[in-house]
XYZ file of C-alpha atoms in Angstrom:
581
model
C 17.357 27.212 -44.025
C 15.202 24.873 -42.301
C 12.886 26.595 -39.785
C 12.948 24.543 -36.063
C 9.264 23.854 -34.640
C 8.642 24.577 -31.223
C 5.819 23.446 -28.941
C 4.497 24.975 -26.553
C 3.333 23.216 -23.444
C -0.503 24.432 -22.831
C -1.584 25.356 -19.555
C -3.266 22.564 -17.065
C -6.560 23.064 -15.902
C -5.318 22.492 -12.495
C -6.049 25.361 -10.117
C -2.620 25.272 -8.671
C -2.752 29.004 -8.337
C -4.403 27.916 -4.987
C -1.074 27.037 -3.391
C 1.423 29.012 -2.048
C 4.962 28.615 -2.673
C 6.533 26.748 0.293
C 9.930 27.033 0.839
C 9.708 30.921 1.644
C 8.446 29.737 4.445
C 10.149 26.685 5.502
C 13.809 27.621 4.636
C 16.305 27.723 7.055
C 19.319 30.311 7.017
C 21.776 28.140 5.728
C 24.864 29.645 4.043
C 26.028 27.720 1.816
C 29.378 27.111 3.577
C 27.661 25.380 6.423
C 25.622 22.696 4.184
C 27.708 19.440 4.337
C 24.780 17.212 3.632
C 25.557 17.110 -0.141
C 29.001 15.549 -0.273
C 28.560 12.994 2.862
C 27.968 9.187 2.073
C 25.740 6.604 4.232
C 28.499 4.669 6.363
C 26.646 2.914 8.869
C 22.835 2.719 9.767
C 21.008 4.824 12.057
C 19.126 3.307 15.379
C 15.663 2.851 13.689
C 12.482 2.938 15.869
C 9.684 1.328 13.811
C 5.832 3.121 15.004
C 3.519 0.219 13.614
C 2.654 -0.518 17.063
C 1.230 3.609 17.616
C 1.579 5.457 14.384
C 1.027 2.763 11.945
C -1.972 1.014 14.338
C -3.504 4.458 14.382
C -3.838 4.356 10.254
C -5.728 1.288 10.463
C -9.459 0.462 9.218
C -9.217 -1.979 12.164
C -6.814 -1.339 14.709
C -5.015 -4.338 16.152
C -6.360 -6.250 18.581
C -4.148 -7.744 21.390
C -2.990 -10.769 19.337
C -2.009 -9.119 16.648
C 0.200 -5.960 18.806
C 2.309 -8.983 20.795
C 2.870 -11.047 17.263
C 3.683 -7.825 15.578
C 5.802 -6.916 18.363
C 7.257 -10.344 18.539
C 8.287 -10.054 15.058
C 9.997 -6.743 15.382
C 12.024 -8.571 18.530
C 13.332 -10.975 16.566
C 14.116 -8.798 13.754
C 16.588 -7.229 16.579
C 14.667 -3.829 16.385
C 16.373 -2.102 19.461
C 13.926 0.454 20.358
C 9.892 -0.231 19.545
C 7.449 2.494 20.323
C 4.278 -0.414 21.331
C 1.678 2.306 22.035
C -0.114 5.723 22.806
C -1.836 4.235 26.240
C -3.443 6.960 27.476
C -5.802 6.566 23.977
C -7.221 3.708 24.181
C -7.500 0.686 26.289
C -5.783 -1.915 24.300
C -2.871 0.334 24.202
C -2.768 0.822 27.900
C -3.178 -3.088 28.454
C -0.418 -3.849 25.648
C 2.083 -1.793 27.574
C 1.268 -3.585 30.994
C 1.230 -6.663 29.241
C 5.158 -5.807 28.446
C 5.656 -4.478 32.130
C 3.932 -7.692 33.509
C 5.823 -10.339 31.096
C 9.237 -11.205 29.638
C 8.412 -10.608 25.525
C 10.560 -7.836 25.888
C 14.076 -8.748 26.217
C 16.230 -6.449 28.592
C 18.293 -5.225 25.843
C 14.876 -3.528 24.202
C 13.919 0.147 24.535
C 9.934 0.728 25.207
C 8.346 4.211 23.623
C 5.572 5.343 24.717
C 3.836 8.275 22.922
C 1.648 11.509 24.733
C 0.493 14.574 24.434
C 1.512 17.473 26.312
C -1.415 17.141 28.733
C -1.374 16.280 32.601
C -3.783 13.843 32.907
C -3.012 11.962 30.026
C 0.918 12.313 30.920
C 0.184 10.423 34.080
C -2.017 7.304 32.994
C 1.598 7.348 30.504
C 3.492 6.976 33.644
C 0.788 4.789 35.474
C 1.620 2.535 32.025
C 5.271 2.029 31.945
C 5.579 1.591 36.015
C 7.352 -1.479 36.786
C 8.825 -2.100 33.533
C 12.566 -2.665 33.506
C 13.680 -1.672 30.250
C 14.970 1.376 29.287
C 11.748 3.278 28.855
C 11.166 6.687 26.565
C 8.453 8.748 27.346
C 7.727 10.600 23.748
C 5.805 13.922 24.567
C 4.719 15.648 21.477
C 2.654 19.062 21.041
C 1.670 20.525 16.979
C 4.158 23.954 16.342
C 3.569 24.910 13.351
C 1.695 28.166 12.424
C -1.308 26.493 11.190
C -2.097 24.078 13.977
C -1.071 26.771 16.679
C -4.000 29.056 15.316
C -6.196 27.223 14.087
C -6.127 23.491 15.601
C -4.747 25.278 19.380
C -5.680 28.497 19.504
C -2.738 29.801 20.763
C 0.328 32.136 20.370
C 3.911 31.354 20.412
C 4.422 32.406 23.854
C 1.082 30.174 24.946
C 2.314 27.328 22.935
C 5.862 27.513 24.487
C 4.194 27.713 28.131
C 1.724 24.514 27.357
C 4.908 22.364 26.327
C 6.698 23.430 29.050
C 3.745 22.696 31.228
C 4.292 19.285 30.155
C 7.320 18.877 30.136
C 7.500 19.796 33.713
C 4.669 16.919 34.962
C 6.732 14.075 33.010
C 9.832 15.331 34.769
C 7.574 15.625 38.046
C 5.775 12.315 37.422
C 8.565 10.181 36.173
C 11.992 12.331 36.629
C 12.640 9.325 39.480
C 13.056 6.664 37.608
C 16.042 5.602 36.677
C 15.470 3.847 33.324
C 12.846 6.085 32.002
C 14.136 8.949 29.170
C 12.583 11.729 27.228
C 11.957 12.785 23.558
C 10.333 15.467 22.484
C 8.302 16.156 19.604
C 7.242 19.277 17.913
C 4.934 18.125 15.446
C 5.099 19.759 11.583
C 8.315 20.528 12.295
C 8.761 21.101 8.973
C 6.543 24.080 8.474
C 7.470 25.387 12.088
C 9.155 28.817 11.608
C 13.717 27.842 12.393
C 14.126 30.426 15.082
C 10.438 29.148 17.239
C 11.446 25.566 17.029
C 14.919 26.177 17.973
C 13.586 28.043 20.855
C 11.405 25.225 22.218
C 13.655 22.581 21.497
C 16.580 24.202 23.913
C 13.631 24.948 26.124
C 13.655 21.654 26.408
C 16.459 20.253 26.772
C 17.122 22.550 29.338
C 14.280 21.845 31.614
C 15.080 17.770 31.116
C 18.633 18.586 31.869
C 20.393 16.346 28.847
C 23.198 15.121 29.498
C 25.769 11.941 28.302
C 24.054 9.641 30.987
C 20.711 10.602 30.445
C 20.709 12.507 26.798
C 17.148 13.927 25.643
C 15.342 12.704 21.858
C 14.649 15.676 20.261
C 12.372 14.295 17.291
C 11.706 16.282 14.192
C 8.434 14.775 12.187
C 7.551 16.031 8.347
C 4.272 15.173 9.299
C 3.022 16.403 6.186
C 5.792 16.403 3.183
C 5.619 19.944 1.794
C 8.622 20.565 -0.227
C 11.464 18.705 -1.773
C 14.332 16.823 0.187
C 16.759 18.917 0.180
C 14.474 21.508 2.213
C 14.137 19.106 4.736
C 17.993 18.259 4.876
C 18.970 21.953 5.183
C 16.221 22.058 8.494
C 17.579 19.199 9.821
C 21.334 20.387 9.345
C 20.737 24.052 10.744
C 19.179 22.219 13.738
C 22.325 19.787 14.423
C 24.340 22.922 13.546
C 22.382 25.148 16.514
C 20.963 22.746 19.381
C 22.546 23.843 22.468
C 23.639 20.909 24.300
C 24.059 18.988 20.846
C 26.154 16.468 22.424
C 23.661 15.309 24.670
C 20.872 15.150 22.149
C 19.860 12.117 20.268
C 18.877 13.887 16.832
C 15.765 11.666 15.259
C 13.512 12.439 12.121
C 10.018 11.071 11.431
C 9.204 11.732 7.469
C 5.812 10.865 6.353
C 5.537 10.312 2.532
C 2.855 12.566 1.395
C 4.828 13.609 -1.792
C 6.280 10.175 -2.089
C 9.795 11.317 -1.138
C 9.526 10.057 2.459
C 12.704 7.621 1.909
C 14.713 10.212 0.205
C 13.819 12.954 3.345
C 15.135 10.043 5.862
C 17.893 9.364 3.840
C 19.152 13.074 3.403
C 18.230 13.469 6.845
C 20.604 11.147 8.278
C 23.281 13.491 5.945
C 22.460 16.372 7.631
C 23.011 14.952 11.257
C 20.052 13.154 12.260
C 21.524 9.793 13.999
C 17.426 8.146 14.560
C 15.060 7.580 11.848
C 11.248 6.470 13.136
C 9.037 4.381 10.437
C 7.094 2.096 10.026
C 8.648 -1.920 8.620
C 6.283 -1.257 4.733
C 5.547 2.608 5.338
C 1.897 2.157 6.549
C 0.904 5.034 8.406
C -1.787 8.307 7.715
C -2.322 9.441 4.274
C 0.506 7.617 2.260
C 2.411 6.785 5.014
C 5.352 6.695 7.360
C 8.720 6.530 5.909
C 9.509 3.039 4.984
C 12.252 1.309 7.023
C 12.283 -1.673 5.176
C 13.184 -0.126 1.669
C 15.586 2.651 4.241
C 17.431 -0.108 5.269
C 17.709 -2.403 2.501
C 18.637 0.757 0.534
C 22.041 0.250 2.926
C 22.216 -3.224 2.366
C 22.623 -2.262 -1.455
C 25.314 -0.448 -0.713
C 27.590 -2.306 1.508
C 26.135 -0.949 4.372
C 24.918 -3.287 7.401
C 21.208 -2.373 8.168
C 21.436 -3.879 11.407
C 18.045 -4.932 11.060
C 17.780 -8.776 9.810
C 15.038 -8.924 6.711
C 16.975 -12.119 5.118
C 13.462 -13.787 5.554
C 11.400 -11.016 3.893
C 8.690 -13.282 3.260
C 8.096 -14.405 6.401
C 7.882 -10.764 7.703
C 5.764 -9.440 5.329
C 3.105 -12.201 6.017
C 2.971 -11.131 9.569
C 2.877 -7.843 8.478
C 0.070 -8.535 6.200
C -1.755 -10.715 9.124
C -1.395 -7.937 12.146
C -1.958 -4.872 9.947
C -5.216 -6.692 6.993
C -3.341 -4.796 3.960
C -1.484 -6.688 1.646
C 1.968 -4.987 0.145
C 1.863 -3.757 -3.350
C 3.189 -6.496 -6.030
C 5.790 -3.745 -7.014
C 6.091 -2.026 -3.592
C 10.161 -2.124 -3.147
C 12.139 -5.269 -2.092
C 9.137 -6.931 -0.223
C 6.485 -6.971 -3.810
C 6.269 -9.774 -5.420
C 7.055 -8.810 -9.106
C 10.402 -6.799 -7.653
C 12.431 -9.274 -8.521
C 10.698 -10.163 -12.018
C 11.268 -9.343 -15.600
C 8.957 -9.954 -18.199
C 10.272 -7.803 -21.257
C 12.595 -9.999 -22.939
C 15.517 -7.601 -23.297
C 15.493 -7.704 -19.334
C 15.359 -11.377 -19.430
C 18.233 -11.773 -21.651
C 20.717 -9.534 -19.369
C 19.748 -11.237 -16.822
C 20.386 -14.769 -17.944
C 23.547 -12.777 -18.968
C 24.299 -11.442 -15.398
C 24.170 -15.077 -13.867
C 26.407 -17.066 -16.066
C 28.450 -14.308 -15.719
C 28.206 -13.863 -11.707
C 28.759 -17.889 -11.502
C 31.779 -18.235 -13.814
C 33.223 -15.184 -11.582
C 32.188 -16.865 -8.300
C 33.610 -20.362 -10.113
C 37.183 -18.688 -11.531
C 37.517 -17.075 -7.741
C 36.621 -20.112 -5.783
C 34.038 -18.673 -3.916
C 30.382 -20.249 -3.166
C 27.786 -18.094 -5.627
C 26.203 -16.313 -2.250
C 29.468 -15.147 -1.334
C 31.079 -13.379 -4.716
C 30.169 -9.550 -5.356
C 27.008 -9.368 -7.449
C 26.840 -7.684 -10.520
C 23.913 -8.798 -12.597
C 21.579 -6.142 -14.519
C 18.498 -5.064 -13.286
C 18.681 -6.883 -9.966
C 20.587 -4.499 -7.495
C 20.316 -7.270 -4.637
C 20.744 -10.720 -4.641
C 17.078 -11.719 -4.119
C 18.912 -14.872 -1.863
C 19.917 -12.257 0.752
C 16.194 -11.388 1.516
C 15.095 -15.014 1.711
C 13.983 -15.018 -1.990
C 14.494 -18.234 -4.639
C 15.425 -17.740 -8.183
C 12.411 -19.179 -9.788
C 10.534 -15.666 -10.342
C 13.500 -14.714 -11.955
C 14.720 -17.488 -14.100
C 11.193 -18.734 -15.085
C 10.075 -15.768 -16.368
C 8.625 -17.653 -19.500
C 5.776 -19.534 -17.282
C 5.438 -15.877 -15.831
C 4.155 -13.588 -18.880
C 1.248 -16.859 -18.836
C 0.239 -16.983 -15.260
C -1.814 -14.005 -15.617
C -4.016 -15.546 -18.445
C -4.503 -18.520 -15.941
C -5.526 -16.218 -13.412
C -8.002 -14.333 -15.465
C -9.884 -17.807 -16.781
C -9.928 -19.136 -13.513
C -11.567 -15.762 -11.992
C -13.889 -15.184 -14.998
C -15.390 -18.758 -15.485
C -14.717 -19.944 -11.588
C -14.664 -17.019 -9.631
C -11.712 -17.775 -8.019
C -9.258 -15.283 -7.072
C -5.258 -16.503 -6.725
C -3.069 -15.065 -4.908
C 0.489 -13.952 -7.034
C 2.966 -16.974 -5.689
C 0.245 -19.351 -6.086
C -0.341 -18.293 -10.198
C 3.688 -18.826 -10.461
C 3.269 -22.264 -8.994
C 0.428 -23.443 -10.919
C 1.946 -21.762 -14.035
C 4.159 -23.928 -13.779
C 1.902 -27.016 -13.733
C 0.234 -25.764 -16.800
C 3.308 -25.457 -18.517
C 3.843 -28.973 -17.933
C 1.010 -30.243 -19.193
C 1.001 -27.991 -22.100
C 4.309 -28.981 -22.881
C 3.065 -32.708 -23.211
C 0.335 -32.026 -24.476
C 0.907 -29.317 -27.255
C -2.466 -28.133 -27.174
C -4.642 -25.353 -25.901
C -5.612 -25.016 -22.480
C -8.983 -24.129 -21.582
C -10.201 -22.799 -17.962
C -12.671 -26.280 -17.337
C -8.617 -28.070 -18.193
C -7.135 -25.684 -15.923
C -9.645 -25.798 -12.849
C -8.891 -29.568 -13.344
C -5.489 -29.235 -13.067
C -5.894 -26.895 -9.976
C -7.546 -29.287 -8.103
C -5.391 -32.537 -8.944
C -2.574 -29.784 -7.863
C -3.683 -28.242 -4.779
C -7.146 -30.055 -3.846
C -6.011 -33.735 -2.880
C -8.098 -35.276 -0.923
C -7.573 -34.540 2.972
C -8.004 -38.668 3.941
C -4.725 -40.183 4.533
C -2.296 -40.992 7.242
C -3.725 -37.496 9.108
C -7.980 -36.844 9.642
C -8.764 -34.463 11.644
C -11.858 -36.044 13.508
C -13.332 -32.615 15.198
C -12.631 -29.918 16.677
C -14.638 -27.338 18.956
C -14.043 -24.012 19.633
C -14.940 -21.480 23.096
C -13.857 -19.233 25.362
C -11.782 -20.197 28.615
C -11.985 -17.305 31.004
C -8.862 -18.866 32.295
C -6.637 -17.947 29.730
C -6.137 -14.022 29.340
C -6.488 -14.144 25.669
C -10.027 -15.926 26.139
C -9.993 -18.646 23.366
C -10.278 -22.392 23.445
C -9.621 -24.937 20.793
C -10.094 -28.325 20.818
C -9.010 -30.971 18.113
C -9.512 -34.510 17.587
C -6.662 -36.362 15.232
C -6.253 -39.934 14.342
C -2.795 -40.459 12.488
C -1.785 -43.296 11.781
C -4.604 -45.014 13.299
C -4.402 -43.566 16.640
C -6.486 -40.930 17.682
C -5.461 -37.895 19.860
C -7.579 -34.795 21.691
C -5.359 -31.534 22.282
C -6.512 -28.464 23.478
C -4.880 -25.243 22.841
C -5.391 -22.161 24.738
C -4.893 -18.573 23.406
C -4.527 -19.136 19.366
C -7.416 -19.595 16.347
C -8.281 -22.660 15.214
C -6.076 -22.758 12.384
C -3.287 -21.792 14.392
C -4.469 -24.589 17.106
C -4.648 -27.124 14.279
C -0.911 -26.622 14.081
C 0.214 -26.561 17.371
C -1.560 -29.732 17.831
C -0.305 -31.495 14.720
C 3.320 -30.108 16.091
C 2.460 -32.342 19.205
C 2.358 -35.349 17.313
C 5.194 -34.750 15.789
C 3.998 -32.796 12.687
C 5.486 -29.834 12.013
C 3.914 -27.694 9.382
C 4.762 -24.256 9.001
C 2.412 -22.088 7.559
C 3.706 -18.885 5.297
C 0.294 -17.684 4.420
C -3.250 -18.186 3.794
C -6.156 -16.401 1.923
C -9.979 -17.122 1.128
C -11.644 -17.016 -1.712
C -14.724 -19.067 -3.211
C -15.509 -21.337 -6.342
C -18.160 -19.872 -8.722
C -19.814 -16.712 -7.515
C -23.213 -16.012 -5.721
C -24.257 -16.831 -1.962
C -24.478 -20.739 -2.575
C -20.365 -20.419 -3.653
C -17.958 -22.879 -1.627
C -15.023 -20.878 0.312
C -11.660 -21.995 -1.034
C -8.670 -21.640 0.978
C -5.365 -21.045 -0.241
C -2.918 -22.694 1.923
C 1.477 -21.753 1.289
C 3.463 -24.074 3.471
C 6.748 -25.815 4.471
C 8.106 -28.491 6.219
C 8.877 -26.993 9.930
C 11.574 -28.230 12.317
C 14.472 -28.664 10.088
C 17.680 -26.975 10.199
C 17.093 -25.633 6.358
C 13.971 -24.239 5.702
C 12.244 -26.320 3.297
C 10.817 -25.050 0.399
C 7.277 -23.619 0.012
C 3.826 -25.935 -1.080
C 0.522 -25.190 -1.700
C -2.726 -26.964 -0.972
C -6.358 -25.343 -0.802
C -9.349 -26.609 1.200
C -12.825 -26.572 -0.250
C -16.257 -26.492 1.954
C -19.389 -24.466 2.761
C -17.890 -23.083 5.851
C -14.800 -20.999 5.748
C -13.127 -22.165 8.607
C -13.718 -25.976 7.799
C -12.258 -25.207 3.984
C -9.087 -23.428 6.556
C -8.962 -26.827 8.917
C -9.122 -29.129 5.620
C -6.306 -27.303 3.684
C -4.006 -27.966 7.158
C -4.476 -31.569 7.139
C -3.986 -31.696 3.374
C -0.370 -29.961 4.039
C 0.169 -32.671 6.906
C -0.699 -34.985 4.786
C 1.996 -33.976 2.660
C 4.256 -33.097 5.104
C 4.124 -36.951 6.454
């Protein structure tokens, strides 16, 4: 009889003797008869609160300066993002100013809750209040205090009873300092929920509630944050269900979670979360935020869309939002990061490619045989569990995938022997140039053949029926953003000056090609320089459309090439005018 081998997995090296198991100390007593979380289903979408504006601002190299908070908040607006938490103002100035800026403009439309975010201390409770005076939208006041064992000893200093008395403390000087007015709600916050001991953070939380009197007209946010992911899901669920199961005054409590994603399992937490009761899920749009991050609400609420599920958030132009994204927070999103990368919707192993080509002669003889239009019939097609239509996406990263597996040899010549750096929907564009020409040509390409290419592509010359003549930039202490721009046009042989107020140059360039009726939409644009060293010229990558149509027209590229960075920027726009026209 044959003898069976069996290995034997050696030990790791890892000191995780170190750690302490977790869950005797975070469980919740749960019988099993009172966990429902397991056999519900996701039926309709929670009210989502994105934090970029405060949480995700606060896990920036650079913070956002005032240009970037109102575009970012813009964006969220017309996402229809019903409640935005813009700030912490009582931290820093810019925060403070961005929530008068709301309180002193119309950005916000009425139908838009404002959060702001404080600790549980007096003074910084009222320049909160001094903030959000005079604004008329329903306002949240978000008053958080650390519970958990670790912060109340070490971080605080204090006991439970202390602890309890501080947060009441504060709770009492919001109620004092803004119980009177009449649009203004609370939430409440006890940070590391998670590894806050079941029977303390019940305690507090009715403390609360009680003391803000929730009720159906004005019900209290009770907020439970994972700020620091500690055990699996399902840990989390049972908290969150023992609290829905316990709250006093449950019926006048808006349950809300706030997962961060330090084991990676931030989505799954919200989602499980929601199971267990929770009816408010805070996040950030791409799950920036400290460490790895706050829960994503982009992937949370495509995840519905998936499903059947409205998200009630509109990312059918996921492009578009992830450049401002990009632009407001400097961090680009991961090629493969869910939904929004790049690559998501992109096969290059040719068994993938092949049930895919499968899936779409299938899906359109279906659509064809049902006589419905192809963006309309149920999709079924492998390896692509949404449509990549519904998020604003084409087809060509999908059904090119040939000219794919060779855009990133193009890339790497053009870096090594030019120095030039691409960015991923620009290699799929030229790929497809240089499949073109190597198609007519049969022969190998070489990077001096493909830098010529590039620049027959992308670097036409900027003199045609647009030249920019000048432009000049300053500050006008008029305007409360502070900048100037001036440009000089001639098109068409007649020669313009506008002068734009409050954006970049770039930005100004537009707006005053706009004026002459040129509209040029810019999706995105990133440096980089030809040949390496200090004497290098700046390139810059330019991705844009035709603006002011009905149908958005599909994406270009150009580049600009000069000493100066922002003249390479200024040439690249009037190339795409020129195109444009």
């Amino acid at each position: 009889m044959a003898s069976t081998a069996t290995t034997i997995q050696s030990p790791s090296p890892m000191p995780s003797h170190r750690y302490r198991d977790v869950y005797s100390r975070v469980s919740v007593p749960l019988r099993d008869d009172e966990r429902s979380w397991p056999t519900r289903r996701l039926t309709q979408a929670p009210l989502w609160v994105p934090v970029d504006l405060r949480d995700g601002n606060q896990a920036l190299a650079e913070p956002m300066d005032p240009t970037r908070k109102r575009r970012f908040f813009e964006l969220m607006v017309s996402m229809g993002y019903k409640e935005i938490e813009v700030g912490y103002p009582s931290a820093s100035q810019t925060d403070y100013d961005f929530v008068r800026l709301i309180a002193d403009t119309d950005i916000a439309p009425d139908d838009v809750t404002i959060v702001v975010f404080t600790p549980a201390r007096r003074d910084l409770i009222e320049r909160t209040v001094a903030a959000v005076r005079g604004i008329s939208n329903p306002v949240v006041i978000h008053m958080y205090t650390a519970t958990a064992p670790l912060w109340r000893e070490l971080v605080l200093g204090r006991d439970r009873d202390d602890l309890k008395e501080l947060i009441l403390a504060g709770g009492r000087d919001v109620l004092e300092l803004a119980g009177e007015m009449d649009n203004v709600r609370f939430e409440f916050s006890p940070e590391v929920f998670n590894q806050t001991e079941p029977d303390y953070v019940l305690e507090l939380c009715d403390s609360m509630t009680q003391l803000w009197d929730a009720s159906s007209d004005r019900p209290v946010i009770l907020n439970l944050p994972a700020t620091v992911e500690i055990a699996t899901p399902n840990v989390y669920a049972d908290q969150i269900e023992y609290m829905s199961r316990n709250l006093a005054r449950r019926d006048h409590v808006i349950l809300s979670v706030h997962p961060h994603n330090d084991r990676g399992t931030g989505v799954a937490c919200a989602e499980l979360a929601v199971l267990a009761g929770a009816e408010r899920v805070e996040g950030c749009i791409f799950g920036n935020g400290e460490r790895t991050g706050n829960v994503d609400i982009a992937t949370l609420a495509l995840n519905l869309h998936a499903q059947g599920v409205d998200p009630e958030v509109d990312f059918s132009d996921i492009d578009r939002i992830r450049s401002t994204v990009e632009y407001c927070t400097r961090m680009e999103a991961h090629p493969r990061h869910p939904y929004v990368g790049d690559l998501v919707h992109t096969a290059f192993s040719g068994t993938h490619q092949d049930a895919i080509r499968k899936g779409f002669i299938d899906h359109r003889a279906r659509a064809a045989r049902d006589g419905q239009p192809e963006g309309q019939a149920d999709w079924h097609i492998p390896y692509l569990p949404i449509d990549p239509a519904d998020i604003g996406r084409t087809y060509d990263a999908v059904i090119r995938v040939n000219s794919q597996s060779g855009k990133g040899g193009i890339a790497y010549l053009l870096s090594e022997d030019y120095g030039i750096e691409l960015p991923r929907r620009l290699q799929i564009d030229l790929a497809g140039h240089v499949q073109r020409h190597t198609d007519g040509t049969g022969t190998e390409v070489t990077a001096d053949q493909l830098w010529e290419i590039f620049t027959t592509e992308y670097l036409s010359p900027t003199d045609g029926r647009v030249t920019l003549l000048g432009y000049q930039t300053g500050d006008d202490t008029a305007s409360p953003d502070g900048a100037t721009t001036t440009v000089q046009l001639r098109v068409d042989g007649e020669e313009s000056t506008h002068t734009v107020t409050g954006r970049g140059p770039v930005e100004a360039l537009v707006t005053a090609l706009a004026e002459v009726g040129i509209a040029v939409e810019v999706i995105g644009l990133s440096q980089t320089s030809v040949a390496a060293g200090s004497d290098s010229d700046a390139l810059t990558l330019l991705e844009f459309r035709r603006g002011g149509t009905d149908v958005a027209a599909p994406a270009q590229w150009v580049a600009g090439r000069n000493s100066s960075v922002l003249a390479a920027s200024m040439d690249a726009v009037v190339s795409a005018a020129n195109r444009v026209v």
